[in-house]
Structure formats: structure tokens, C-alpha cells
mmCIF file of C-alpha atoms in Angstrom:
data_model
loop_
_atom_site.group_PDB
_atom_site.id
_atom_site.type_symbol
_atom_site.label_atom_id
_atom_site.label_comp_id
_atom_site.label_asym_id
_atom_site.label_seq_id
_atom_site.Cartn_x
_atom_site.Cartn_y
_atom_site.Cartn_z
ATOM 1 C CA UNK V 1 109.907 8.533 58.603
ATOM 2 C CA UNK V 2 108.497 9.446 62.048
ATOM 3 C CA UNK V 3 106.057 11.974 60.542
ATOM 4 C CA UNK V 4 104.859 9.503 57.872
ATOM 5 C CA UNK V 5 104.237 6.784 60.542
ATOM 6 C CA UNK V 6 102.218 9.266 62.545
ATOM 7 C CA UNK V 7 100.365 10.135 59.355
ATOM 8 C CA UNK V 8 99.339 6.572 58.934
ATOM 9 C CA UNK V 9 98.199 6.359 62.530
ATOM 10 C CA UNK V 10 95.844 9.339 62.074
ATOM 11 C CA UNK V 11 94.436 7.867 58.835
ATOM 12 C CA UNK V 12 93.640 4.611 60.470
ATOM 13 C CA UNK V 13 91.992 6.393 63.284
ATOM 14 C CA UNK V 14 89.937 8.569 61.080
ATOM 15 C CA UNK V 15 88.769 5.932 58.671
ATOM 16 C CA UNK V 16 88.814 2.181 58.856
ATOM 17 C CA UNK V 17 88.404 1.492 55.189
ATOM 18 C CA UNK V 18 90.072 2.725 51.977
ATOM 19 C CA UNK V 19 88.250 5.483 50.191
ATOM 20 C CA UNK V 20 87.179 5.339 46.654
ATOM 21 C CA UNK V 21 84.940 7.297 44.335
ATOM 22 C CA UNK V 22 83.620 6.834 40.830
ATOM 23 C CA UNK V 23 85.391 8.565 37.958
ATOM 24 C CA UNK V 24 82.250 9.181 36.029
ATOM 25 C CA UNK V 25 81.583 12.861 35.519
ATOM 26 C CA UNK V 26 78.085 13.805 36.487
ATOM 27 C CA UNK V 27 76.762 17.278 35.956
ATOM 28 C CA UNK V 28 73.039 16.743 36.491
ATOM 29 C CA UNK V 29 71.665 17.712 39.834
ATOM 30 C CA UNK V 30 70.048 14.946 41.741
ATOM 31 C CA UNK V 31 68.349 14.956 45.169
ATOM 32 C CA UNK V 32 70.620 13.616 47.942
ATOM 33 C CA UNK V 33 68.939 12.128 51.052
ATOM 34 C CA UNK V 34 70.480 11.591 54.430
ATOM 35 C CA UNK V 35 71.948 8.163 54.813
ATOM 36 C CA UNK V 36 71.455 8.179 58.549
ATOM 37 C CA UNK V 37 67.835 9.273 58.885
ATOM 38 C CA UNK V 38 66.699 11.792 61.384
ATOM 39 C CA UNK V 39 68.023 10.188 64.556
ATOM 40 C CA UNK V 40 71.158 10.980 66.384
ATOM 41 C CA UNK V 41 73.149 8.458 68.415
ATOM 42 C CA UNK V 42 72.651 9.010 72.160
ATOM 43 C CA UNK V 43 69.659 10.302 74.152
ATOM 44 C CA UNK V 44 69.741 13.912 72.880
ATOM 45 C CA UNK V 45 68.253 14.554 69.459
ATOM 46 C CA UNK V 46 68.506 17.357 66.941
ATOM 47 C CA UNK V 47 67.217 20.784 67.844
ATOM 48 C CA UNK V 48 63.785 21.391 66.284
ATOM 49 C CA UNK V 49 64.051 25.277 66.135
ATOM 50 C CA UNK V 50 66.636 28.083 66.167
ATOM 51 C CA UNK V 51 70.264 27.737 65.129
ATOM 52 C CA UNK V 52 71.283 24.064 64.503
ATOM 53 C CA UNK V 53 67.917 22.910 63.431
ATOM 54 C CA UNK V 54 67.579 21.522 59.979
ATOM 55 C CA UNK V 55 66.480 23.743 57.075
ATOM 56 C CA UNK V 56 63.582 23.162 54.789
ATOM 57 C CA UNK V 57 65.467 22.676 51.501
ATOM 58 C CA UNK V 58 65.914 19.362 49.769
ATOM 59 C CA UNK V 59 69.582 18.724 48.843
ATOM 60 C CA UNK V 60 70.886 18.379 45.292
ATOM 61 C CA UNK V 61 74.340 17.329 44.257
ATOM 62 C CA UNK V 62 76.592 17.936 41.236
ATOM 63 C CA UNK V 63 79.931 16.067 40.713
ATOM 64 C CA UNK V 64 82.645 16.696 38.281
ATOM 65 C CA UNK V 65 86.203 15.152 37.713
ATOM 66 C CA UNK V 66 88.649 16.441 40.352
ATOM 67 C CA UNK V 67 91.347 18.380 38.265
ATOM 68 C CA UNK V 68 94.387 17.257 40.289
ATOM 69 C CA UNK V 69 93.105 13.848 41.478
ATOM 70 C CA UNK V 70 91.184 12.503 38.523
ATOM 71 C CA UNK V 71 90.276 9.184 40.117
ATOM 72 C CA UNK V 72 87.885 11.146 42.306
ATOM 73 C CA UNK V 73 85.204 13.834 41.940
ATOM 74 C CA UNK V 74 84.561 17.233 43.326
ATOM 75 C CA UNK V 75 81.090 17.416 44.875
ATOM 76 C CA UNK V 76 78.924 20.563 45.079
ATOM 77 C CA UNK V 77 75.885 20.246 47.495
ATOM 78 C CA UNK V 78 73.238 22.954 47.159
ATOM 79 C CA UNK V 79 69.566 23.650 47.790
ATOM 80 C CA UNK V 80 67.395 22.044 45.169
ATOM 81 C CA UNK V 81 65.342 24.395 43.058
ATOM 82 C CA UNK V 82 67.350 27.655 43.688
ATOM 83 C CA UNK V 83 67.221 30.270 40.925
ATOM 84 C CA UNK V 84 70.136 32.413 41.969
ATOM 85 C CA UNK V 85 73.574 31.691 43.336
ATOM 86 C CA UNK V 86 73.973 31.220 47.103
ATOM 87 C CA UNK V 87 76.662 31.951 49.709
ATOM 88 C CA UNK V 88 79.063 29.084 49.640
ATOM 89 C CA UNK V 89 81.351 27.065 52.013
ATOM 90 C CA UNK V 90 84.573 25.648 50.765
ATOM 91 C CA UNK V 91 85.340 22.629 52.908
ATOM 92 C CA UNK V 92 88.778 21.072 53.380
ATOM 93 C CA UNK V 93 88.605 17.531 54.751
ATOM 94 C CA UNK V 94 91.029 15.784 57.286
ATOM 95 C CA UNK V 95 93.680 13.136 56.436
ATOM 96 C CA UNK V 96 91.848 9.997 55.335
ATOM 97 C CA UNK V 97 88.508 11.840 54.827
ATOM 98 C CA UNK V 98 88.492 11.847 51.092
ATOM 99 C CA UNK V 99 85.204 9.929 50.820
ATOM 100 C CA UNK V 100 82.422 12.488 50.912
ATOM 101 C CA UNK V 101 80.364 10.110 53.230
ATOM 102 C CA UNK V 102 82.854 10.887 55.953
ATOM 103 C CA UNK V 103 81.053 14.285 56.529
ATOM 104 C CA UNK V 104 77.968 13.859 54.436
ATOM 105 C CA UNK V 105 75.703 15.055 57.141
ATOM 106 C CA UNK V 106 77.554 18.361 57.380
ATOM 107 C CA UNK V 107 77.084 18.899 53.643
ATOM 108 C CA UNK V 108 73.411 18.027 53.931
ATOM 109 C CA UNK V 109 72.977 20.463 56.845
ATOM 110 C CA UNK V 110 74.556 23.385 55.067
ATOM 111 C CA UNK V 111 72.503 22.904 51.847
ATOM 112 C CA UNK V 112 69.178 22.342 53.763
ATOM 113 C CA UNK V 113 69.778 25.730 55.336
ATOM 114 C CA UNK V 114 69.913 27.322 51.880
ATOM 115 C CA UNK V 115 73.650 27.564 51.317
ATOM 116 C CA UNK V 116 76.113 25.727 49.073
ATOM 117 C CA UNK V 117 79.217 23.597 50.089
ATOM 118 C CA UNK V 118 82.110 22.466 47.875
ATOM 119 C CA UNK V 119 83.959 19.271 48.797
ATOM 120 C CA UNK V 120 87.269 18.393 47.114
ATOM 121 C CA UNK V 121 89.162 15.142 47.827
ATOM 122 C CA UNK V 122 92.922 15.285 47.945
ATOM 123 C CA UNK V 123 95.308 12.392 48.298
ATOM 124 C CA UNK V 124 96.140 11.646 51.865
ATOM 125 C CA UNK V 125 99.542 10.098 50.788
ATOM 126 C CA UNK V 126 100.621 12.599 48.222
ATOM 127 C CA UNK V 127 103.777 13.915 46.789
ATOM 128 C CA UNK V 128 103.826 16.998 48.988
ATOM 129 C CA UNK V 129 101.788 19.275 51.188
ATOM 130 C CA UNK V 130 101.843 21.765 48.339
ATOM 131 C CA UNK V 131 100.174 19.362 45.989
ATOM 132 C CA UNK V 132 97.342 18.726 48.470
ATOM 133 C CA UNK V 133 96.845 22.532 48.682
ATOM 134 C CA UNK V 134 96.945 22.724 44.934
ATOM 135 C CA UNK V 135 94.379 19.909 44.676
ATOM 136 C CA UNK V 136 91.956 21.719 47.019
ATOM 137 C CA UNK V 137 92.546 25.089 45.316
ATOM 138 C CA UNK V 138 91.931 23.897 41.778
ATOM 139 C CA UNK V 139 88.879 22.005 42.768
ATOM 140 C CA UNK V 140 87.401 25.026 44.527
ATOM 141 C CA UNK V 141 88.127 27.476 41.764
ATOM 142 C CA UNK V 142 86.832 25.162 39.025
ATOM 143 C CA UNK V 143 83.600 24.709 40.876
ATOM 144 C CA UNK V 144 83.243 28.511 41.244
ATOM 145 C CA UNK V 145 84.140 29.136 37.580
ATOM 146 C CA UNK V 146 81.916 26.384 36.198
ATOM 147 C CA UNK V 147 78.776 26.866 38.345
ATOM 148 C CA UNK V 148 78.319 30.590 38.792
ATOM 149 C CA UNK V 149 74.536 30.038 38.878
ATOM 150 C CA UNK V 150 74.982 28.042 42.085
ATOM 151 C CA UNK V 151 77.982 29.474 43.842
ATOM 152 C CA UNK V 152 78.079 33.058 45.052
ATOM 153 C CA UNK V 153 81.814 33.928 45.600
ATOM 154 C CA UNK V 154 80.869 37.356 47.101
ATOM 155 C CA UNK V 155 79.809 35.548 50.282
ATOM 156 C CA UNK V 156 82.086 32.596 51.191
ATOM 157 C CA UNK V 157 83.334 30.618 54.208
ATOM 158 C CA UNK V 158 86.384 28.402 54.366
ATOM 159 C CA UNK V 159 85.901 25.546 56.719
ATOM 160 C CA UNK V 160 88.300 22.665 57.513
ATOM 161 C CA UNK V 161 89.135 19.871 59.923
ATOM 162 C CA UNK V 162 92.680 18.700 60.935
ATOM 163 C CA UNK V 163 94.949 18.972 57.774
ATOM 164 C CA UNK V 164 91.881 20.881 56.110
ATOM 165 C CA UNK V 165 91.788 23.279 59.105
ATOM 166 C CA UNK V 166 95.438 24.173 58.725
ATOM 167 C CA UNK V 167 95.044 24.466 54.898
ATOM 168 C CA UNK V 168 92.037 26.730 55.109
ATOM 169 C CA UNK V 169 94.135 29.633 56.291
ATOM 170 C CA UNK V 170 96.267 29.829 53.066
ATOM 171 C CA UNK V 171 93.451 28.901 50.838
ATOM 172 C CA UNK V 172 91.111 31.469 52.314
ATOM 173 C CA UNK V 173 93.738 34.250 52.127
ATOM 174 C CA UNK V 174 94.389 33.346 48.452
ATOM 175 C CA UNK V 175 90.688 33.419 47.634
ATOM 176 C CA UNK V 176 90.041 36.647 49.574
ATOM 177 C CA UNK V 177 92.977 38.628 48.234
ATOM 178 C CA UNK V 178 93.735 37.152 44.813
ATOM 179 C CA UNK V 179 90.198 36.296 43.657
ATOM 180 C CA UNK V 180 88.350 38.890 45.683
ATOM 181 C CA UNK V 181 85.994 36.338 47.058
ATOM 182 C CA UNK V 182 83.967 37.310 50.190
ATOM 183 C CA UNK V 183 83.554 41.001 49.354
ATOM 184 C CA UNK V 184 80.116 40.964 51.028
ATOM 185 C CA UNK V 185 80.747 38.273 53.721
ATOM 186 C CA UNK V 186 83.606 35.990 54.622
ATOM 187 C CA UNK V 187 84.573 33.729 57.509
ATOM 188 C CA UNK V 188 86.928 30.917 58.647
ATOM 189 C CA UNK V 189 85.766 27.971 60.687
ATOM 190 C CA UNK V 190 88.664 25.735 61.705
ATOM 191 C CA UNK V 191 88.458 22.462 63.723
ATOM 192 C CA UNK V 192 91.376 20.790 65.391
ATOM 193 C CA UNK V 193 93.792 22.218 62.781
ATOM 194 C CA UNK V 194 97.033 20.641 61.763
ATOM 195 C CA UNK V 195 100.049 22.661 60.637
ATOM 196 C CA UNK V 196 99.532 25.665 58.388
ATOM 197 C CA UNK V 197 101.657 25.984 55.414
ATOM 198 C CA UNK V 198 101.623 28.584 52.636
ATOM 199 C CA UNK V 199 101.621 27.479 48.962
ATOM 200 C CA UNK V 200 102.405 29.437 45.795
ATOM 201 C CA UNK V 201 102.536 32.712 47.656
ATOM 202 C CA UNK V 202 105.193 35.342 47.940
ATOM 203 C CA UNK V 203 104.116 35.915 51.520
ATOM 204 C CA UNK V 204 104.904 33.954 54.590
ATOM 205 C CA UNK V 205 101.996 32.665 56.633
ATOM 206 C CA UNK V 206 102.756 35.225 59.234
ATOM 207 C CA UNK V 207 102.429 37.969 56.653
ATOM 208 C CA UNK V 208 99.103 36.414 55.367
ATOM 209 C CA UNK V 209 97.787 36.286 58.986
ATOM 210 C CA UNK V 210 98.675 40.024 59.432
ATOM 211 C CA UNK V 211 96.751 40.998 56.218
ATOM 212 C CA UNK V 212 93.418 39.239 56.279
ATOM 213 C CA UNK V 213 90.618 41.541 54.940
ATOM 214 C CA UNK V 214 88.931 43.465 57.657
ATOM 215 C CA UNK V 215 85.536 41.779 57.199
ATOM 216 C CA UNK V 216 86.810 38.349 58.075
ATOM 217 C CA UNK V 217 85.274 36.529 60.936
ATOM 218 C CA UNK V 218 86.565 33.394 62.670
ATOM 219 C CA UNK V 219 85.673 30.421 64.879
ATOM 220 C CA UNK V 220 88.434 28.050 65.965
ATOM 221 C CA UNK V 221 87.518 24.876 67.717
ATOM 222 C CA UNK V 222 89.654 22.305 69.574
ATOM 223 C CA UNK V 223 88.435 19.144 71.311
ATOM 224 C CA UNK V 224 89.488 18.042 74.729
ATOM 225 C CA UNK V 225 90.181 14.324 74.056
ATOM 226 C CA UNK V 226 92.008 14.935 70.772
ATOM 227 C CA UNK V 227 95.549 13.518 71.184
ATOM 228 C CA UNK V 228 96.572 13.851 67.541
ATOM 229 C CA UNK V 229 96.889 17.704 66.853
ATOM 230 C CA UNK V 230 98.517 19.770 69.589
ATOM 231 C CA UNK V 231 96.076 22.560 70.438
ATOM 232 C CA UNK V 232 98.987 25.061 70.276
ATOM 233 C CA UNK V 233 98.710 25.045 66.375
ATOM 234 C CA UNK V 234 95.100 26.415 66.709
ATOM 235 C CA UNK V 235 96.182 28.769 69.422
ATOM 236 C CA UNK V 236 99.045 30.162 67.306
ATOM 237 C CA UNK V 237 96.860 30.936 64.239
ATOM 238 C CA UNK V 238 94.087 32.372 66.395
ATOM 239 C CA UNK V 239 96.301 34.714 68.226
ATOM 240 C CA UNK V 240 98.315 35.881 65.198
ATOM 241 C CA UNK V 241 95.519 36.435 62.736
ATOM 242 C CA UNK V 242 94.607 40.040 62.188
ATOM 243 C CA UNK V 243 90.957 39.757 63.154
ATOM 244 C CA UNK V 244 89.545 41.761 66.048
ATOM 245 C CA UNK V 245 88.650 39.815 69.191
ATOM 246 C CA UNK V 246 84.961 40.972 68.695
ATOM 247 C CA UNK V 247 84.868 39.031 65.447
ATOM 248 C CA UNK V 248 86.514 35.790 66.472
ATOM 249 C CA UNK V 249 86.173 33.232 69.184
ATOM 250 C CA UNK V 250 88.269 30.289 70.336
ATOM 251 C CA UNK V 251 86.021 27.385 71.396
ATOM 252 C CA UNK V 252 87.012 24.470 73.549
ATOM 253 C CA UNK V 253 84.635 21.489 73.580
ATOM 254 C CA UNK V 254 84.677 18.916 76.449
ATOM 255 C CA UNK V 255 83.212 15.439 76.626
ATOM 256 C CA UNK V 256 80.122 14.625 78.442
ATOM 257 C CA UNK V 257 78.178 11.583 79.741
ATOM 258 C CA UNK V 258 74.426 11.740 79.570
ATOM 259 C CA UNK V 259 72.133 8.916 80.519
ATOM 260 C CA UNK V 260 75.059 6.535 80.206
ATOM 261 C CA UNK V 261 75.996 7.745 76.639
ATOM 262 C CA UNK V 262 79.506 9.154 76.189
ATOM 263 C CA UNK V 263 79.701 12.238 73.985
ATOM 264 C CA UNK V 264 83.468 11.979 73.102
ATOM 265 C CA UNK V 265 85.427 14.983 71.875
ATOM 266 C CA UNK V 266 88.370 13.180 70.190
ATOM 267 C CA UNK V 267 90.033 13.900 66.849
ATOM 268 C CA UNK V 268 87.305 12.198 64.802
ATOM 269 C CA UNK V 269 84.887 14.998 65.819
ATOM 270 C CA UNK V 270 82.991 16.114 63.773
ATOM 271 C CA UNK V 271 82.165 13.163 61.483
ATOM 272 C CA UNK V 272 78.946 11.373 60.437
ATOM 273 C CA UNK V 273 80.789 8.276 59.298
ATOM 274 C CA UNK V 274 81.017 6.433 62.619
ATOM 275 C CA UNK V 275 79.668 8.488 65.454
ATOM 276 C CA UNK V 276 76.933 11.069 64.680
ATOM 277 C CA UNK V 277 75.434 12.657 67.831
ATOM 278 C CA UNK V 278 74.458 15.929 69.565
ATOM 279 C CA UNK V 279 78.106 17.061 69.623
ATOM 280 C CA UNK V 280 77.944 17.423 65.773
ATOM 281 C CA UNK V 281 74.703 19.365 65.842
ATOM 282 C CA UNK V 282 75.108 21.460 68.993
ATOM 283 C CA UNK V 283 78.859 21.852 69.092
ATOM 284 C CA UNK V 284 79.478 22.336 65.444
ATOM 285 C CA UNK V 285 76.428 22.755 63.163
ATOM 286 C CA UNK V 286 74.640 25.226 65.571
ATOM 287 C CA UNK V 287 77.524 27.537 65.651
ATOM 288 C CA UNK V 288 78.181 27.256 61.922
ATOM 289 C CA UNK V 289 74.428 27.979 61.318
ATOM 290 C CA UNK V 290 74.741 31.225 63.269
ATOM 291 C CA UNK V 291 78.029 32.155 61.660
ATOM 292 C CA UNK V 292 76.544 31.787 58.098
ATOM 293 C CA UNK V 293 73.578 33.991 59.112
ATOM 294 C CA UNK V 294 75.739 36.601 60.736
ATOM 295 C CA UNK V 295 78.376 36.743 57.912
ATOM 296 C CA UNK V 296 76.173 36.307 54.907
ATOM 297 C CA UNK V 297 72.882 37.903 55.954
ATOM 298 C CA UNK V 298 74.232 40.488 58.365
ATOM 299 C CA UNK V 299 71.921 39.350 61.146
ATOM 300 C CA UNK V 300 73.392 40.923 64.278
ATOM 301 C CA UNK V 301 71.293 38.650 66.564
ATOM 302 C CA UNK V 302 73.085 35.677 65.063
ATOM 303 C CA UNK V 303 76.421 36.996 66.405
ATOM 304 C CA UNK V 304 75.279 36.262 69.979
ATOM 305 C CA UNK V 305 75.367 32.558 69.146
ATOM 306 C CA UNK V 306 78.224 32.494 66.593
ATOM 307 C CA UNK V 307 80.651 34.920 68.289
ATOM 308 C CA UNK V 308 79.050 35.537 71.663
ATOM 309 C CA UNK V 309 82.251 35.793 73.679
ATOM 310 C CA UNK V 310 80.863 33.259 76.132
ATOM 311 C CA UNK V 311 77.174 34.300 75.977
ATOM 312 C CA UNK V 312 74.634 31.878 77.286
ATOM 313 C CA UNK V 313 73.218 31.411 73.765
ATOM 314 C CA UNK V 314 76.688 30.385 72.579
ATOM 315 C CA UNK V 315 77.968 28.066 75.377
ATOM 316 C CA UNK V 316 74.767 26.364 76.557
ATOM 317 C CA UNK V 317 74.516 22.765 75.507
ATOM 318 C CA UNK V 318 71.328 20.587 75.695
ATOM 319 C CA UNK V 319 70.194 18.323 78.469
ATOM 320 C CA UNK V 320 68.230 15.034 78.875
ATOM 321 C CA UNK V 321 66.281 14.135 81.971
ATOM 322 C CA UNK V 322 68.051 16.758 83.922
ATOM 323 C CA UNK V 323 71.562 15.745 82.832
ATOM 324 C CA UNK V 324 73.276 18.494 80.793
ATOM 325 C CA UNK V 325 76.173 18.254 78.321
ATOM 326 C CA UNK V 326 79.242 20.185 79.354
ATOM 327 C CA UNK V 327 79.070 23.908 78.300
ATOM 328 C CA UNK V 328 81.344 25.214 75.707
ATOM 329 C CA UNK V 329 84.485 27.105 76.867
ATOM 330 C CA UNK V 330 84.984 30.346 74.910
ATOM 331 C CA UNK V 331 87.885 32.692 75.072
ATOM 332 C CA UNK V 332 89.835 35.349 73.170
ATOM 333 C CA UNK V 333 93.100 34.467 74.986
ATOM 334 C CA UNK V 334 93.449 30.590 74.719
ATOM 335 C CA UNK V 335 96.282 28.772 76.485
ATOM 336 C CA UNK V 336 97.308 25.152 76.189
ATOM 337 C CA UNK V 337 95.768 22.754 78.721
ATOM 338 C CA UNK V 338 98.107 19.923 78.146
ATOM 339 C CA UNK V 339 101.810 19.237 77.526
ATOM 340 C CA UNK V 340 102.914 18.698 74.014
ATOM 341 C CA UNK V 341 103.811 15.083 74.906
ATOM 342 C CA UNK V 342 100.128 14.297 74.818
ATOM 343 C CA UNK V 343 99.928 14.695 70.968
ATOM 344 C CA UNK V 344 101.048 12.793 67.934
ATOM 345 C CA UNK V 345 101.535 15.985 66.067
ATOM 346 C CA UNK V 346 103.333 18.459 68.390
ATOM 347 C CA UNK V 347 103.471 22.137 67.669
ATOM 348 C CA UNK V 348 107.250 21.985 68.357
ATOM 349 C CA UNK V 349 107.900 19.318 65.783
ATOM 350 C CA UNK V 350 110.265 20.413 62.955
ATOM 351 C CA UNK V 351 107.554 19.536 60.449
ATOM 352 C CA UNK V 352 105.694 22.597 61.580
ATOM 353 C CA UNK V 353 106.746 25.603 59.563
ATOM 354 C CA UNK V 354 105.520 27.835 62.362
ATOM 355 C CA UNK V 355 107.510 26.014 65.223
ATOM 356 C CA UNK V 356 108.744 29.362 66.466
ATOM 357 C CA UNK V 357 105.239 30.509 67.270
ATOM 358 C CA UNK V 358 104.375 27.701 69.627
ATOM 359 C CA UNK V 359 103.416 28.856 73.141
#
């Protein structure tokens, strides 16, 4: 009961209205334009060049009925006019984020840069964690099977926020090892992850972590003002996953005040539903952009931004009228900054299947 109550709290925090989507199956590509225009909230605007700047592609979208959640649709966002499949991000949303509008600007950003992203809604209040994982998995695999002219499964990233961040570990492992996805490029990008479970696997999560393919790369992010998900969950996975330190970075993002505007690093970050500002672009999109270039295109210069181990290119945040946003903190040996009592979902809670790995 305690966990369910906390779940409702996090849902209310993330989204203030019930999410609903059409059940009509649509398999014709149609241009999708940004709903927020080109301006960001706050004084600092989008980068105009380099990593994090918008790409040149128009965005197209395909929707089809979600196999395990038929009242909703799976959405594929991709560069309009492509003639061959493109590297693809499989995105797992947070609790309460089942409306694609919650992170529509992220999907637009990925597609504008020339890549594909697949979004699969799952029920926030569902029969089990396993069924949420199954919903994500079946949506991802159906998208890949039905649209091979758009989705290149040889180069893939698994990206997720909160529940989706925790789920991305198991789902990525299954895709990499059972499906062979990511043979020529693969990465994980987790943000403020919740507990990590393993679904329909003979291996424990720890066994999965110790056997990730050697070409896997990883960024893990946590946010200073997040008081929902204990950072120890992110630290646990980061430290136990068998990825060399040279190919993974743990990134800690702090809040800033610039020209009277507060850039807040709470659990709703990143999102384009309520607050959409420079934290989204410079803290998340910029690093994702570089990670895609490094992982999918083999651009070694991109590594200095994506996985720079604290390089200036990686940690430097923008400024306005001489006031700078707080630089990113990057480490290969993260430690908790706060007591577990700060968080709604503590690493030491019995709900966590990896409670014995909490620091």
C-alpha cells in the first residue's frame, strides 16, 4: 500500500492530467511539427551549432496499435524522406508519461538529427512490473519487425527516464543478446532511474549486468533536486554493469539561477510538457546528440562531449549576460550526496529487487 501511494504521488507530480490516445491505427507518415516553437523558457536559448543544435530534417510519424495496451498507439518518429533505415532509439517513459506529448520535443530532436525513435506507452497502474516490461518489449519488437525500412536494429540505443530508466537495462540486454540488436553500435542512456527488474529471463539482473556486450556505451544522469528516486539505484547499476570506465560516465546535474530564471533539476526533468528550457537541450539533448554520433557513426571527436570524463566540452554549460549555468559533474566513481530519507523511492526499500546492492 505504501508503494502504491508513493506511485500515485509520482504520477501526480509528473503529469497533472489523465493521458489518453486515439485507438485509430495510422500507418501513413505525416509531418510532425514542434508544438512549442523554437523558443525555450528562460533567458538561454537553443544552441545554434555543434552538439545539441537542431538538425535539418523534417519529422514524420507513424502510429500503430500498441499490442499490449490496445487503447494506445506505438509511435515511430523518423526523418521525413529517408530512403534507408536509420539508427534507432527505443525510449521508455516514466510513470505517468504515457502521452507522447510529455517528451515530444525529445522525439522531434532525435528525428531532426537523422535518427529514429520509438515510443511505447505502458499502463502506469498495471497488473505488474512484468507486464509493463512486456508492453514495452512487444511494442519495440513489433516496430522493428514491421518497419525495417525505417528502423536499423544494427545500431540502437535504449533510453529511459525513471521507471523507464530502470526498465531500459533489462530490455536492452534482451535486445542485444536475444535479438542481436546493436551489432554495429549500441548504448544506454538512463535518467533518474527507478528500480531495475528482470523480466522473462533465466538470468538475474546482476548476471545481465556482468554480461553486456563489449561495445555497449552508457550515460547515466541524476538530478540534484530529485526527491523521488534515490540516486543509489543509478549508482548501483552504473558500478555493477560490465562497461569499461572509458565507455561510460555518471553525470550529476545541478540547478542554476540565471537572470532571475530558475533552472530546476527535479524529477520532472527532462520533459517538454510543462518546463522546456536550456536544461533539456544542454543537459540532455547535447550529450545524447554526441552519444549517437559516437556510437552510431564512430566519430571519435564526439566522445569528448558524450563520454569526456569531465572534459570542458562535456561539462561546460551556457551563460547569459555573464551568468553561467552550473557545470555538469562527471565521475566514474559516484557516491550518494543525500541520505535515503530524502527520497520517496529509497534504494533500501523492499520493493527494490537489488536492495542488497545499495551503497
